[in-house]
Amino acid sequence: MRILKHWIDGASIASATELRSVVTGPLDRRPVAEVPRGSVEMTHQAVASARSAFPTWRDLAPVVRGRLCGELARELRRRSDEFVDVEVSETGKLAGEMRGGVQTSADYFEYYGGVVRALFGETISLGAEDRAFTTRDPYGVVAMITPWNGPLTQASRGLGAALAAGNTVVVKPSEFTSSSTVMLAQLASEIGFPPGVLNVVLGTGPEAGAVLIEHPDVRLIAFTGSVETGRHIAKVAAERLVPAILELGGKSANIVFDDADLDRALQSALTITVGAGQQCAALSRLLVQSRIYDAFVERIGHAMALQVPGERLAPMTTEGQFEKVIEYFAIASREGARLVTGGHPVSGPLSAGRYVEPTVYADVTPGMRIFREEIFGPVLAVTAFDDEEDAIRLANDSDFGLVASVWTNDGARALRVASRVDSGQVTVNGGRTGIETPFGGFKSSGLGREKGFESLLHYTQLKTTVVSLR
Ligand code: NAI
Ligand code: MG
């Protein structure tokens, strides 16, 4: 069992007075880590360290900060196996998924370490007697709060941009999956990030997270997690008048027209099994045109049933999440959705872990909770639509708007639908996204954007300087 400590000012720190809790792993519910529950004292120390590291870090040339980020990317790749093992033990993700996750994490540092060198301001023409120009200044101390479904990738996504831009950071990872974030900060210190530039404070939401976001020296809050907590954080940020970047949930639509490449569309529907559906961007609503509906539902049912838990399907990361998905199975059957496959926790030897069956419900209507609410499990809700108008209406009948996917071989229709779907990202015929593509939500799915060059703009504030030449 790993005994975790905070990482503050480039060193491992524990508090004698803090309570600690034991995290049990999703694969077999055995203890994997002992984690501090958090305290005001430790959280304040972390912010103080980030604050005092800020001026020196800000004043470095971007190329110097960028090189350190690049070095961190190389070390992450070199030590990928260690990170994969730890992350698998706490999140339950398949090793293959997690190997990709470590590479993506390294990509973030590599990308932002490079593009920060192209973060320029502008000059503004005011005539011969004055010169005006803008610069992109870092905020100072950033508080970053991350969830349990992608601890390393989600921390790296924000950290790459925030650090390259010249901010210093206090990260509070989820209390269920803290280890990889501590390892990352330790690695950063080892390769030469100055003490205090990247701190990790451990603990629960109320005991550490709440203290962190309320701290007067925190100048920007970056949060990934549930809508409920995001809404609370937005209120705190409003009261303090600091910006908040919020990456929240989704109930994203995958729209399949009858002229689409159905084999590829089927593969995209199966991505609900990635991370066992514990992904904000999961395509959890499948909308299928009526002419092909029955046949496609049958195919997706068969294909999902082949996603064997433990081999091709990860468990639920937390006990709370496991119980939540089981509760949605009961809700779905009460509300009269047609169960095509799955719908139960996994029995037999694997029941030592938090496994649920890959699940498909068909004939789901917009009034049902499984159409409207984020389940965050390997559960597809399938609904038929008649025509283009109907598809757009159903896709947009949601409080969320994170991503959407459209499948059709009619190019004009693809673009019409893509332009009318209310979501921060739309893929057409399986278009693949990258580090370069901004990501974030419309409606209740969030505020602001992560990824892409856009993210650097969010982690900086614009300053205008005007010089008199007289
Ligand atoms: P959560 O949103 O409560 O937790 C995310 C992070 O926020 C954790 O680090 C947590 O410690 C922190 N936090 C919680 N309360 C806080 C507070 N008052 N102040 C500051 N930080 C606080 O998510 P939770 O409760 O773990 O999961 C509940 C549901 O949220 C899941 O079933 C899932 O549906 C959804 N979820 C969605 C995610 C996404 O990426 N869209 C990620 C994680 C959860
Ligand atoms: Mg919560």
PDB file of N, CA and C in Angstrom, residues 14 22 76 103 114 118 129 145 156 159 163 170-171 178 258 262 283 300 319 342 381 413 419 421 446 459:
ATOM      1  N   ALA A  14       4.243  15.743   5.365  1.00  0.00           N
ATOM      2  CA  ALA A  14       3.061  15.194   6.033  1.00  0.00           C
ATOM      3  C   ALA A  14       2.747  16.054   7.241  1.00  0.00           C
ATOM      4  N   VAL A  22      -8.011   5.258   3.810  1.00  0.00           N
ATOM      5  CA  VAL A  22      -7.456   4.206   2.969  1.00  0.00           C
ATOM      6  C   VAL A  22      -8.313   4.071   1.711  1.00  0.00           C
ATOM      7  N   LEU A  76       8.362  11.359 -18.637  1.00  0.00           N
ATOM      8  CA  LEU A  76       7.097  10.626 -18.503  1.00  0.00           C
ATOM      9  C   LEU A  76       7.072   9.420 -19.443  1.00  0.00           C
ATOM     10  N   GLN A 103       1.071   8.532 -22.707  1.00  0.00           N
ATOM     11  CA  GLN A 103       1.601   9.197 -23.912  1.00  0.00           C
ATOM     12  C   GLN A 103       0.892  10.530 -24.136  1.00  0.00           C
ATOM     13  N   GLY A 114       6.250  23.806 -26.412  1.00  0.00           N
ATOM     14  CA  GLY A 114       6.632  24.359 -27.721  1.00  0.00           C
ATOM     15  C   GLY A 114       5.823  25.598 -28.086  1.00  0.00           C
ATOM     16  N   ALA A 118       5.199  30.760 -29.184  1.00  0.00           N
ATOM     17  CA  ALA A 118       4.458  31.519 -30.205  1.00  0.00           C
ATOM     18  C   ALA A 118       3.292  32.287 -29.589  1.00  0.00           C
ATOM     19  N   GLU A 129       2.812  59.536 -31.965  1.00  0.00           N
ATOM     20  CA  GLU A 129       3.263  59.983 -30.644  1.00  0.00           C
ATOM     21  C   GLU A 129       3.116  58.969 -29.529  1.00  0.00           C
ATOM     22  N   ILE A 145      -8.211  21.470  -9.729  1.00  0.00           N
ATOM     23  CA  ILE A 145      -8.887  20.368  -9.038  1.00  0.00           C
ATOM     24  C   ILE A 145      -9.304  19.340 -10.072  1.00  0.00           C
ATOM     25  N   SER A 156      -2.274  16.748 -16.450  1.00  0.00           N
ATOM     26  CA  SER A 156      -1.275  17.163 -17.439  1.00  0.00           C
ATOM     27  C   SER A 156      -1.847  18.160 -18.443  1.00  0.00           C
ATOM     28  N   LEU A 159      -1.928  21.414 -16.555  1.00  0.00           N
ATOM     29  CA  LEU A 159      -0.595  21.825 -16.106  1.00  0.00           C
ATOM     30  C   LEU A 159       0.287  22.265 -17.258  1.00  0.00           C
ATOM     31  N   LEU A 163       1.573  25.994 -16.640  1.00  0.00           N
ATOM     32  CA  LEU A 163       2.995  26.167 -16.290  1.00  0.00           C
ATOM     33  C   LEU A 163       3.772  26.818 -17.423  1.00  0.00           C
ATOM     34  N   VAL A 170      -1.163  24.880  -7.650  1.00  0.00           N
ATOM     35  CA  VAL A 170      -1.437  23.896  -6.603  1.00  0.00           C
ATOM     36  C   VAL A 170      -2.508  22.965  -7.151  1.00  0.00           C
ATOM     37  N   VAL A 171      -2.167  21.693  -7.309  1.00  0.00           N
ATOM     38  CA  VAL A 171      -3.152  20.718  -7.788  1.00  0.00           C
ATOM     39  C   VAL A 171      -3.725  19.972  -6.596  1.00  0.00           C
ATOM     40  N   SER A 178      -4.917   9.727  -6.103  1.00  0.00           N
ATOM     41  CA  SER A 178      -3.961  10.827  -5.924  1.00  0.00           C
ATOM     42  C   SER A 178      -2.531  10.489  -6.336  1.00  0.00           C
ATOM     43  N   ASP A 258     -29.048   6.766 -41.967  1.00  0.00           N
ATOM     44  CA  ASP A 258     -29.138   5.438 -42.612  1.00  0.00           C
ATOM     45  C   ASP A 258     -28.207   5.272 -43.811  1.00  0.00           C
ATOM     46  N   LEU A 262     -21.903   2.038 -41.746  1.00  0.00           N
ATOM     47  CA  LEU A 262     -22.436   1.509 -40.483  1.00  0.00           C
ATOM     48  C   LEU A 262     -21.410   0.710 -39.684  1.00  0.00           C
ATOM     49  N   LEU A 283     -19.852   9.093 -25.626  1.00  0.00           N
ATOM     50  CA  LEU A 283     -21.031   9.222 -26.493  1.00  0.00           C
ATOM     51  C   LEU A 283     -22.102   8.288 -25.934  1.00  0.00           C
ATOM     52  N   ILE A 300     -25.383  -3.569 -32.255  1.00  0.00           N
ATOM     53  CA  ILE A 300     -24.659  -2.960 -31.136  1.00  0.00           C
ATOM     54  C   ILE A 300     -24.846  -3.809 -29.868  1.00  0.00           C
ATOM     55  N   GLU A 319     -16.429   3.087  -5.308  1.00  0.00           N
ATOM     56  CA  GLU A 319     -17.598   2.351  -4.836  1.00  0.00           C
ATOM     57  C   GLU A 319     -18.872   3.165  -5.104  1.00  0.00           C
ATOM     58  N   GLY A 342     -26.830  -6.714 -20.959  1.00  0.00           N
ATOM     59  CA  GLY A 342     -26.229  -6.203 -19.719  1.00  0.00           C
ATOM     60  C   GLY A 342     -27.272  -5.897 -18.652  1.00  0.00           C
ATOM     61  N   ALA A 381     -27.722   4.523 -24.216  1.00  0.00           N
ATOM     62  CA  ALA A 381     -29.159   4.763 -24.332  1.00  0.00           C
ATOM     63  C   ALA A 381     -29.456   5.020 -25.810  1.00  0.00           C
ATOM     64  N   ARG A 413     -25.255  17.442 -45.553  1.00  0.00           N
ATOM     65  CA  ARG A 413     -26.042  17.167 -44.355  1.00  0.00           C
ATOM     66  C   ARG A 413     -25.137  17.092 -43.124  1.00  0.00           C
ATOM     67  N   SER A 419     -23.280  22.002 -37.651  1.00  0.00           N
ATOM     68  CA  SER A 419     -23.381  23.425 -37.309  1.00  0.00           C
ATOM     69  C   SER A 419     -24.554  23.702 -36.384  1.00  0.00           C
ATOM     70  N   VAL A 421     -25.797  21.464 -34.002  1.00  0.00           N
ATOM     71  CA  VAL A 421     -25.752  20.748 -32.725  1.00  0.00           C
ATOM     72  C   VAL A 421     -25.088  21.636 -31.677  1.00  0.00           C
ATOM     73  N   GLY A 446     -19.902  23.171 -19.213  1.00  0.00           N
ATOM     74  CA  GLY A 446     -18.737  23.890 -18.701  1.00  0.00           C
ATOM     75  C   GLY A 446     -18.543  25.295 -19.229  1.00  0.00           C
ATOM     76  N   TYR A 459      -5.176  30.603 -19.676  1.00  0.00           N
ATOM     77  CA  TYR A 459      -4.265  30.648 -18.524  1.00  0.00           C
ATOM     78  C   TYR A 459      -3.423  31.921 -18.496  1.00  0.00           C
TER      79      TYR A 459
END
